[in-house]
């Protein structure tokens, strides 16, 4: 028996770690029963078939839940339900545990008589720290373990500059990324390779509820695997020893806790559907048509021009190899059929976004401190203004800047925001309200269903001009002209800002130039601008110049 630990890879298809375990049990190369050699003649065949299988588990870790939000836990539970159903279709089920993985994983492995535990690597600081502690606990209990690269096409150490450094400039990273050969999707395990649900139920009956082997074993010396070393980050607890002591392991077969059980409330936002089947349908639909106009259309929030795959990629409900292979197929088809000449470039533009995801993953991996610190140090530090009322108006979507308010309300209602609008609202918070990007990051982290530490942090530090390859500090979006350019008939704005529905688009886009009386006549319920953009623009330039040690008057 092998135990496979799902974390942010909620799928059975194109799952590198799961496929490796399934392949091993199918070929009889590994697992407790495969180790039977001399006694094989007397082994009960039925038991051997049942035991030579992979048992999947998910662990609700209280340390992770402490940093989660209503929206994200709702979406996680939906993704887990879909994963469980995929296992049930194969006659298996998902083991669901609650506890500290450092104790839970060795305890469950022990109960199942699993001699190996597998998982896919996660690159954030907290995850790496947790994984190092789990590795030590498994080693102490003599249980083999292996970790795989799965979430990205090229792992964070694979692509470096010619001098051997991690990349900090995206365009150079992209050149190498796109030239590298990409792995094919890995096979989906056969039903025979995953543990029968009855066997899982029997095992759960006997799981120790305290004093698990993980707790007894305690931490042992690290084996020097670079992936688990020196992890830091905002959400890292930094306390391995404490992790090994809790000893309580709650396990059920397919029985998912409710939001309330986990200490969360039902979110106002509709987090949308979950699971591999939905993700595949989205990808297929997108690659059928929209991708061929992706570059031209992707910045217009009212148009359905992007894939809306981010939440599925964040929870790993679709594999990145499968996603990339589908884009490569679409590109090949576009080259050979009668589509517009630039169709392949449009597909490549989409692949570039997948590469941004991997670029930010490697930035976070090599610089875990960026979660709380500026990537780019400013000599004198940035003197953020941080006005609580202005920040609160931004969060509520009541700044009096229509495109900003539409974005913030889309976030509240859908736990999602269009990429162009994320850039606009992030620029507005940092360069109009002069508020620290960390306020925005914290709010996005709470509200976005697709919140991904690497991408969210990368996006915020880009907008605040503090990140790798960031927007230069003197490039400050004008929220009115951005709205006019990318939402010319104000369709997106009107969808989320009902106060402006009957208002002419020119009036919407010129809102800041109207007199208070004109505004009151046009849309009495919609707020006046909280700040004057031109004045704030000058203040932002001075703020950044001072931080750079330059004279703001020059
Ligand atoms: C301030 C800010 C915060 C952001 N926070 C997140 C976040 O928490 N999670 C997240 O996945 N994306 C984040 N992004 C990137 C981007 O906005 C979303 O990935 C995108 O809007 C998701 O929509 P989509 O799936 O339709 O994207 P598509 O345009 O269809 O792109 C396909 C995929 O590529 C990836 N991708 C696209 N753009 C980027 C990007 N700029 N950086 C990294 N990956 C990208 C995503 O996985 C996305 O699903 C943020 C951007 C900004 C400016």
Coordinates of C-alpha atoms and ligand atoms in Angstrom, one line a residue, residues 282 286 294 298 305-314 320 323 349-361 416-427 440-441 444-445 448-463, ligand 1:
X282 CA -13.5 25.7 -19.7
X286 CA -11.6 28.7 -24.5
X294 CA -6.7 36.4 -26.8
X298 CA -7.9 40.0 -23.1
X305 CA -11.9 36.7 -23.6
X306 CA -9.8 34.9 -21.0
X307 CA -9.9 31.3 -19.8
X308 CA -11.1 31.8 -16.2
X309 CA -8.9 28.9 -15.2
X310 CA -7.0 30.6 -12.4
X311 CA -8.9 29.1 -9.5
X312 CA -8.7 25.6 -11.1
X313 CA -4.9 26.0 -11.6
X314 CA -4.6 27.3 -8.0
X320 CA -0.4 22.1 -16.1
X323 CA -3.3 22.5 -20.1
X349 CA 0.3 35.1 -25.8
X350 CA -1.8 32.7 -23.6
X351 CA 1.2 30.5 -23.0
X352 CA 3.0 33.6 -21.9
X353 CA 0.5 33.9 -19.0
X354 CA 1.2 30.3 -18.0
X355 CA 4.8 31.3 -18.0
X356 CA 4.1 34.3 -15.8
X357 CA 2.7 31.9 -13.3
X358 CA 5.9 29.9 -13.3
X359 CA 8.0 33.0 -13.2
X360 CA 6.3 34.2 -10.0
X361 CA 6.6 30.7 -8.5
X416 CA -12.7 37.1 -8.8
X417 CA -11.5 40.1 -10.7
X418 CA -10.5 40.6 -14.3
X419 CA -6.7 41.0 -14.8
X420 CA -6.7 44.4 -16.3
X421 CA -8.9 45.7 -13.5
X422 CA -6.7 44.0 -10.9
X423 CA -3.9 46.2 -12.3
X424 CA -6.0 49.3 -12.2
X425 CA -7.3 48.8 -8.6
X426 CA -3.8 47.9 -7.4
X427 CA -2.3 51.0 -9.0
X440 CA -4.3 45.3 -1.0
X441 CA -2.5 42.0 -0.9
X444 CA -7.1 40.1 -2.2
X445 CA -5.8 37.1 -0.1
X448 CA -10.0 36.0 -4.2
X449 CA -10.9 32.4 -4.8
X450 CA -7.8 32.1 -7.0
X451 CA -5.5 33.6 -4.4
X452 CA -2.1 32.2 -5.0
X453 CA 0.7 33.5 -2.9
X454 CA 3.2 33.8 -5.8
X455 CA 0.9 35.3 -8.3
X456 CA -0.9 37.6 -5.9
X457 CA 2.3 38.9 -4.4
X458 CA 3.8 39.2 -7.8
X459 CA 0.8 41.2 -9.1
X460 CA 0.8 43.6 -6.1
X461 CA 4.5 44.2 -6.1
X462 CA 4.4 44.8 -9.9
X463 CA 1.7 47.4 -9.5
Ligands
LIG1 C1 -2.7 42.8 -8.2 C2 -2.8 41.4 -8.9 C3 -3.1 40.3 -8.1 C4 -3.2 39.0 -8.7 N1 -3.5 37.9 -7.9 C5 -3.6 36.7 -8.5 C6 -3.8 35.6 -7.7 O1 -3.9 35.6 -6.5 N2 -3.9 34.3 -8.4 C7 -3.7 34.2 -9.7 O2 -3.8 33.1 -10.2 N3 -3.5 35.3 -10.5 C8 -3.4 36.5 -9.9 N4 -3.2 37.6 -10.7 C9 -2.9 37.4 -12.2 C10 -4.1 37.5 -13.1 O3 -4.9 38.6 -12.8 C11 -5.0 36.3 -13.0 O4 -4.3 35.1 -13.1 C12 -6.1 36.3 -14.1 O5 -6.9 37.4 -14.0 C13 -7.0 35.0 -13.9 O6 -7.9 35.0 -15.0 P1 -7.9 33.9 -16.1 O7 -7.7 32.6 -15.5 O8 -9.1 34.2 -17.0 O9 -6.5 34.3 -16.8 P2 -6.0 34.0 -18.3 O10 -5.8 35.3 -18.9 O11 -6.9 33.1 -19.0 O12 -4.6 33.4 -18.0 C14 -4.4 32.0 -17.9 C15 -3.7 31.6 -16.6 O13 -2.4 32.2 -16.6 C16 -2.0 32.6 -15.3 N5 -1.8 34.0 -15.3 C17 -2.4 35.0 -16.0 N6 -1.9 36.2 -15.8 C18 -1.0 36.0 -14.8 C19 -0.2 36.9 -14.1 N7 -0.1 38.2 -14.4 N8 0.6 36.4 -13.2 C20 0.7 35.1 -12.9 N9 -0.1 34.2 -13.5 C21 -0.9 34.7 -14.5 C22 -3.2 32.2 -14.4 O14 -2.9 30.9 -13.8 C23 -4.3 32.2 -15.4 O15 -5.4 31.3 -15.0 C24 -3.0 38.9 -10.1 C25 -2.8 40.1 -10.9 C26 -2.7 41.3 -10.3 C27 -2.4 42.5 -11.1

